[in-house]
XYZ file of C-alpha atoms in Angstrom:
452
model
C 112.208 56.155 100.213
C 111.492 58.361 97.229
C 113.739 57.735 94.193
C 112.798 60.827 92.175
C 115.498 62.932 93.690
C 118.765 62.848 95.575
C 119.048 65.301 98.417
C 122.373 66.977 98.901
C 123.247 68.823 102.097
C 124.316 72.402 101.415
C 126.553 73.830 104.107
C 126.619 77.492 103.140
C 123.624 79.746 103.682
C 122.699 82.220 100.968
C 124.740 85.423 100.986
C 121.927 87.417 99.434
C 120.227 89.939 101.666
C 116.610 89.358 102.667
C 113.722 91.575 101.727
C 111.227 92.745 104.331
C 107.804 91.894 102.986
C 105.669 93.252 105.797
C 104.854 96.383 103.813
C 103.613 94.516 100.753
C 100.027 94.171 102.012
C 97.976 97.266 102.843
C 94.625 96.914 104.613
C 91.706 98.911 103.231
C 88.501 100.378 104.619
C 86.697 97.072 104.118
C 89.118 95.477 106.587
C 88.399 97.827 109.490
C 86.036 95.379 111.208
C 88.473 92.473 111.060
C 89.690 90.760 114.198
C 93.404 90.737 114.938
C 93.633 87.153 113.734
C 91.793 87.788 110.459
C 94.007 90.813 109.822
C 97.073 88.643 110.355
C 95.707 85.936 108.051
C 95.119 88.505 105.321
C 98.612 89.919 105.707
C 100.215 86.488 105.426
C 98.109 85.206 102.525
C 98.353 88.414 100.491
C 102.122 88.543 100.970
C 102.840 84.870 100.255
C 100.472 84.757 97.258
C 101.629 88.112 95.875
C 102.504 88.520 92.205
C 106.158 89.166 93.093
C 106.416 85.632 94.515
C 105.623 84.243 91.025
C 103.932 81.149 92.385
C 106.780 80.088 94.725
C 108.056 77.217 92.597
C 110.549 75.001 94.416
C 114.017 76.478 94.103
C 112.779 79.872 92.902
C 113.471 83.320 94.303
C 109.803 83.474 95.282
C 110.148 80.372 97.455
C 113.259 81.849 99.064
C 111.488 85.158 99.752
C 108.610 83.217 101.304
C 111.049 81.427 103.612
C 112.492 84.811 104.593
C 109.011 86.167 105.276
C 108.132 83.185 107.484
C 111.405 83.651 109.376
C 110.705 87.358 109.848
C 107.181 86.751 111.188
C 108.285 83.995 113.579
C 110.946 86.299 115.007
C 108.349 89.079 115.269
C 106.310 86.639 117.370
C 109.366 86.054 119.595
C 109.723 82.430 118.507
C 113.203 80.917 118.289
C 114.081 80.250 114.639
C 116.722 77.522 114.409
C 117.244 77.740 110.644
C 119.086 80.574 108.897
C 117.702 83.881 107.639
C 116.743 82.276 104.333
C 115.917 78.911 105.863
C 117.810 75.622 105.950
C 118.895 75.040 102.322
C 119.126 71.663 100.633
C 119.673 70.475 97.093
C 117.641 68.246 94.820
C 119.613 66.548 92.067
C 117.435 66.624 88.953
C 117.342 64.297 85.966
C 119.340 66.738 83.803
C 122.179 66.811 86.326
C 121.390 70.266 87.693
C 120.834 70.868 91.407
C 117.680 72.682 92.483
C 118.157 74.523 95.785
C 115.158 74.678 98.097
C 114.882 75.355 101.830
C 112.949 74.613 105.016
C 112.222 77.023 107.855
C 112.308 75.586 111.374
C 111.437 77.184 114.714
C 111.227 75.922 118.288
C 108.811 76.452 121.178
C 110.115 74.748 124.342
C 107.884 72.593 126.476
C 107.835 72.924 130.248
C 107.670 69.345 131.491
C 111.060 67.960 132.574
C 110.138 64.459 131.459
C 108.633 65.469 128.082
C 110.316 68.676 126.930
C 112.840 66.691 124.886
C 109.966 65.117 122.970
C 108.363 66.988 120.114
C 105.201 67.719 118.219
C 105.883 68.942 114.672
C 103.505 71.476 113.124
C 104.212 71.829 109.426
C 102.982 73.430 106.206
C 104.360 73.408 102.680
C 105.623 76.747 101.375
C 106.073 76.089 97.648
C 103.589 75.942 94.779
C 103.635 75.423 90.993
C 105.274 78.717 90.000
C 104.426 80.034 86.543
C 103.414 78.478 83.252
C 102.323 79.367 79.769
C 99.593 78.204 77.453
C 98.351 79.100 74.017
C 94.947 80.752 73.730
C 93.697 81.522 70.192
C 97.240 81.292 68.895
C 98.728 83.650 71.481
C 101.065 82.640 74.291
C 99.681 83.613 77.688
C 101.772 83.560 80.873
C 100.063 82.315 84.024
C 100.986 82.671 87.687
C 99.791 79.933 90.013
C 99.428 82.182 93.061
C 98.549 79.389 95.481
C 96.594 81.505 97.965
C 94.763 78.479 99.302
C 97.482 76.071 98.211
C 99.248 76.735 100.447
C 99.506 80.334 101.634
C 96.457 79.547 103.784
C 98.229 76.649 105.505
C 101.352 78.737 106.130
C 99.207 81.550 107.554
C 97.514 79.019 109.844
C 100.913 77.681 110.929
C 102.197 81.171 111.768
C 99.144 82.162 113.832
C 99.043 78.773 115.541
C 102.709 79.231 116.467
C 101.908 82.674 117.885
C 99.141 81.254 120.076
C 101.293 78.364 121.279
C 104.172 80.708 122.084
C 101.855 83.019 124.029
C 100.568 80.064 126.049
C 103.776 78.016 126.159
C 103.337 77.494 129.930
C 100.539 75.071 128.999
C 102.824 72.859 126.879
C 104.499 69.767 128.271
C 106.187 68.670 125.042
C 108.193 71.032 122.848
C 106.834 72.131 119.483
C 108.759 72.344 116.207
C 107.220 74.678 113.624
C 108.421 73.770 110.122
C 107.730 75.324 106.726
C 108.592 72.632 104.164
C 110.201 73.638 100.863
C 109.899 71.645 97.647
C 106.824 69.791 98.842
C 105.606 69.652 95.251
C 108.859 67.825 94.438
C 107.786 64.555 96.092
C 107.824 66.070 99.608
C 111.555 66.759 99.398
C 111.571 69.260 102.274
C 109.904 66.944 104.765
C 112.138 64.068 103.648
C 115.226 66.247 104.139
C 114.039 67.385 107.575
C 113.492 63.804 108.769
C 116.528 62.181 107.140
C 119.236 64.840 107.020
C 118.444 67.969 108.996
C 116.864 67.097 112.360
C 118.943 64.703 114.442
C 116.372 63.768 117.088
C 113.673 62.238 114.893
C 113.125 59.335 117.294
C 111.736 61.823 119.831
C 109.081 63.239 117.486
C 105.877 61.892 119.000
C 103.380 63.225 116.442
C 102.934 65.587 113.508
C 100.219 68.082 112.521
C 100.116 68.981 108.818
C 98.333 72.110 107.558
C 97.548 72.290 103.851
C 94.770 74.130 101.988
C 92.687 75.572 104.828
C 91.100 78.602 103.186
C 87.787 77.271 101.843
C 86.153 76.186 105.085
C 82.641 76.960 103.909
C 83.014 73.863 101.684
C 84.068 71.602 104.561
C 86.771 71.081 107.188
C 88.453 67.671 107.396
C 90.907 65.701 109.525
C 92.790 62.708 108.141
C 94.912 60.458 110.393
C 95.422 57.370 108.203
C 92.958 55.756 110.632
C 95.268 56.078 113.649
C 93.147 55.140 116.654
C 94.881 57.471 119.134
C 94.812 60.513 116.851
C 91.160 59.822 116.041
C 90.332 59.494 119.731
C 91.682 62.980 120.370
C 89.494 64.395 117.590
C 86.472 62.680 119.119
C 87.354 63.939 122.604
C 87.493 67.532 121.400
C 84.190 67.080 119.600
C 82.509 66.707 122.987
C 83.804 70.120 124.023
C 82.464 73.490 122.933
C 84.283 74.338 119.689
C 83.493 76.981 117.029
C 83.974 74.360 114.313
C 84.654 70.636 114.178
C 86.450 68.689 111.450
C 84.963 65.693 109.759
C 87.179 62.658 110.261
C 87.772 61.075 106.873
C 89.322 57.737 105.934
C 90.033 58.942 102.398
C 93.158 61.083 102.115
C 91.946 64.477 100.818
C 95.304 65.331 99.261
C 98.740 63.750 99.424
C 100.909 66.138 101.433
C 103.905 66.198 103.774
C 102.348 63.869 106.347
C 103.367 61.066 103.943
C 107.052 61.472 104.874
C 106.169 61.219 108.570
C 104.102 58.073 108.001
C 107.174 56.557 106.338
C 109.069 57.185 109.588
C 106.330 55.622 111.709
C 105.267 58.961 113.205
C 101.511 59.363 113.888
C 100.212 62.364 111.963
C 97.033 64.307 111.425
C 96.283 66.322 108.313
C 93.921 69.298 108.639
C 92.501 70.642 105.376
C 89.395 72.101 103.802
C 89.948 69.762 100.847
C 90.088 70.220 97.118
C 88.436 73.213 95.494
C 87.632 74.385 91.978
C 90.569 76.831 91.746
C 93.108 74.220 92.858
C 96.356 74.477 90.869
C 94.976 77.226 88.627
C 95.725 80.923 88.243
C 92.383 81.601 89.984
C 93.792 80.500 93.348
C 94.083 84.086 94.627
C 93.392 85.687 98.035
C 89.891 86.591 96.855
C 88.711 82.980 97.356
C 89.836 82.733 100.996
C 87.224 82.503 103.763
C 89.169 84.191 106.562
C 86.384 84.121 109.150
C 86.098 80.337 108.929
C 89.890 80.079 109.043
C 89.759 81.843 112.407
C 87.379 79.169 113.703
C 89.615 76.429 112.341
C 92.566 78.003 114.152
C 90.773 77.789 117.493
C 90.072 74.093 116.962
C 93.586 73.249 115.718
C 95.081 75.151 118.660
C 93.003 73.076 121.092
C 94.068 69.892 119.323
C 97.734 70.949 119.382
C 97.688 71.614 123.124
C 95.957 68.278 123.782
C 98.488 66.445 121.610
C 101.448 68.180 123.269
C 100.189 67.244 126.728
C 98.567 63.840 126.291
C 99.916 60.284 126.018
C 102.177 59.508 123.094
C 99.998 58.244 120.221
C 100.927 54.780 119.007
C 101.743 54.179 115.360
C 100.308 50.905 114.142
C 101.221 50.198 110.511
C 98.237 47.874 110.140
C 95.919 50.835 110.703
C 97.359 52.915 107.880
C 95.017 53.092 104.938
C 96.730 51.266 102.095
C 97.338 52.960 98.797
C 94.469 51.204 97.116
C 90.883 52.164 96.585
C 89.812 54.308 93.687
C 88.988 52.615 90.412
C 90.097 48.998 89.861
C 92.463 49.107 92.825
C 94.362 52.016 91.277
C 96.540 54.338 93.343
C 95.472 58.004 93.287
C 97.873 60.054 91.149
C 99.072 62.235 94.047
C 99.771 59.172 96.233
C 102.301 57.686 93.817
C 105.901 57.902 95.027
C 106.858 58.381 91.380
C 103.988 60.070 89.592
C 103.050 59.087 86.029
C 104.705 61.356 83.462
C 103.684 62.529 80.000
C 106.430 63.663 77.606
C 108.875 63.673 80.493
C 106.741 65.779 82.848
C 104.762 64.718 85.933
C 102.702 67.926 85.754
C 99.223 67.101 84.369
C 99.165 70.604 82.843
C 101.701 69.391 80.275
C 99.355 66.574 79.235
C 96.515 69.095 78.854
C 98.625 71.561 76.886
C 100.614 69.182 74.703
C 97.901 66.643 73.955
C 94.368 67.517 75.041
C 94.209 71.162 73.941
C 96.497 70.636 70.964
C 94.317 67.960 69.358
C 90.866 68.455 70.842
C 88.123 69.670 68.489
C 85.416 71.987 69.716
C 82.166 70.277 68.594
C 80.626 72.356 65.794
C 77.103 71.880 67.137
C 78.207 73.070 70.579
C 79.927 76.046 68.959
C 76.841 77.010 66.989
C 74.613 76.704 70.069
C 76.977 78.651 72.311
C 77.566 75.690 74.627
C 80.565 75.907 76.925
C 81.646 74.509 80.277
C 84.094 72.146 81.914
C 84.068 68.372 82.073
C 85.635 66.390 84.910
C 87.120 63.211 83.486
C 88.530 60.276 85.450
C 90.876 57.713 83.929
C 93.522 55.099 84.698
C 97.156 55.203 83.597
C 98.034 51.535 83.590
C 101.211 49.784 84.651
C 102.006 49.635 80.938
C 101.490 53.406 80.575
C 98.326 53.069 78.495
C 95.243 55.154 79.284
C 92.043 53.228 79.949
C 88.718 53.307 81.829
C 88.021 56.907 80.774
C 84.746 58.196 82.163
C 82.969 61.452 82.940
C 82.618 62.209 86.658
C 80.932 65.563 86.204
C 79.623 66.511 82.796
C 78.869 69.856 81.162
C 76.915 68.835 78.043
C 76.807 65.510 76.135
C 78.602 67.114 73.167
C 81.470 68.380 75.308
C 81.535 65.243 77.452
C 81.942 63.018 74.403
C 84.813 65.078 73.005
C 86.656 65.155 76.338
C 86.416 61.361 76.633
C 87.484 60.897 73.003
C 90.656 62.950 73.222
C 91.810 61.498 76.550
C 91.065 57.940 75.379
C 93.367 58.533 72.411
C 96.306 59.621 74.558
C 99.774 58.329 73.714
C 101.358 56.124 76.362
C 102.612 57.642 79.603
C 105.525 56.573 81.754
C 103.696 54.695 84.538
C 103.659 55.672 88.203
C 105.396 53.741 90.952
C 104.849 53.041 94.634
C 107.863 51.791 96.592
C 109.672 51.099 93.338
C 106.887 49.017 91.798
C 104.806 50.079 88.778
C 101.139 50.641 89.595
C 97.848 51.539 87.973
C 97.349 55.241 88.715
C 94.016 57.039 88.836
C 93.842 60.629 87.600
C 91.015 63.165 87.502
C 91.224 66.266 85.297
C 88.999 69.156 84.362
C 88.786 69.765 80.618
C 87.476 73.246 79.888
C 85.650 74.483 76.791
C 85.320 78.272 76.575
C 83.609 80.621 74.138
C 85.244 84.043 74.261
C 83.571 85.759 71.327
C 80.787 84.867 68.971
C 82.112 82.309 66.526
C 85.413 81.749 68.338
C 86.424 79.213 70.922
C 89.295 78.515 73.267
C 90.394 75.844 75.669
C 91.713 76.246 79.177
C 92.755 73.775 81.777
C 92.106 72.958 85.388
C 93.704 70.150 87.366
C 92.084 68.204 90.180
């Protein structure tokens, strides 16, 4: 399993009192026409992605407050929460010897079939995000909050409203349902690993898993990824023949590496619902203003139908030969987010550090572009080899030839990285980054960053 961290069981729950967050979001006149579900989505997303949460970095007070909010809402919906008030805490031993404390939230909806109620469907969503960061703009240090409204306040909101619907209609469920908010997902899926290997004792009776991550930009697409599991795919196809407000596109390319990975490692069939990557991903622009709540409501109806079908149907079979291997991409390279151990630059696996410490520190704004007022962002793809060297740098989406050339030049000149690993073996890793060139005033320029 993952070697980046050691998980330590923490016996004592936090003694700190919780904070009720229900009053943090206030609806306005523009919300008067919202349905009950849209109103609930807005409440959840605006609370979880609030400034006071400071981006919900794993182990932070914001992540803890989010766990407390999820617990409070689940109890409001009369769902049995089987973790503590602040979640089920666990520790991650870091490279410097310190222990980062994160937490999962777990709730239970009992099934009604005597033969199947001791079997489970897990519905999960990650609760953490990147937290805060700083960058230098025109010589001044600027603090950023990575609010994570779509990544993944939207998925948590979907999980909460899906749990409410399943609880209301629990008489329809044959299997039991476990609703789990995973902490420290951005730390190599630590929360899901802890749940499966330390916390939940009846893993062998988990028949399937539904993962919800980044579901707030449905106007740009709605996708389902099953790692090509025939039974999970068949259920998607079966629902497609029924009247549904929206239907996901089955994809064989993983849209984003998320907590379903830990379930695949346990041989548990899983489906990942997402609206995919988006331009504000992992930036300070990922705020509630980008969320398409009306489409989220349609997605909820579909995912609810799928959940009921999965809870009541035959147990899906996990066939390892059907799982899409971690290849593909350029030259057989593994996508960056699919590496068990991600490539690191100057000791950090966060691509923002590479952008700050190398790209924006040494990049030169082309004088001709400056004089002509040319600005924009360039999407660059490249390989971090098994030897840590950067190669095969190319522009996927250009802005202007002058900017494109400079972006390729600076990334091609990168110092060596520490290579990524999959199952303990060094691999070629494929990374895609947005390099941004901005003109703020006449005659001045600045650089910003966006990750993809």
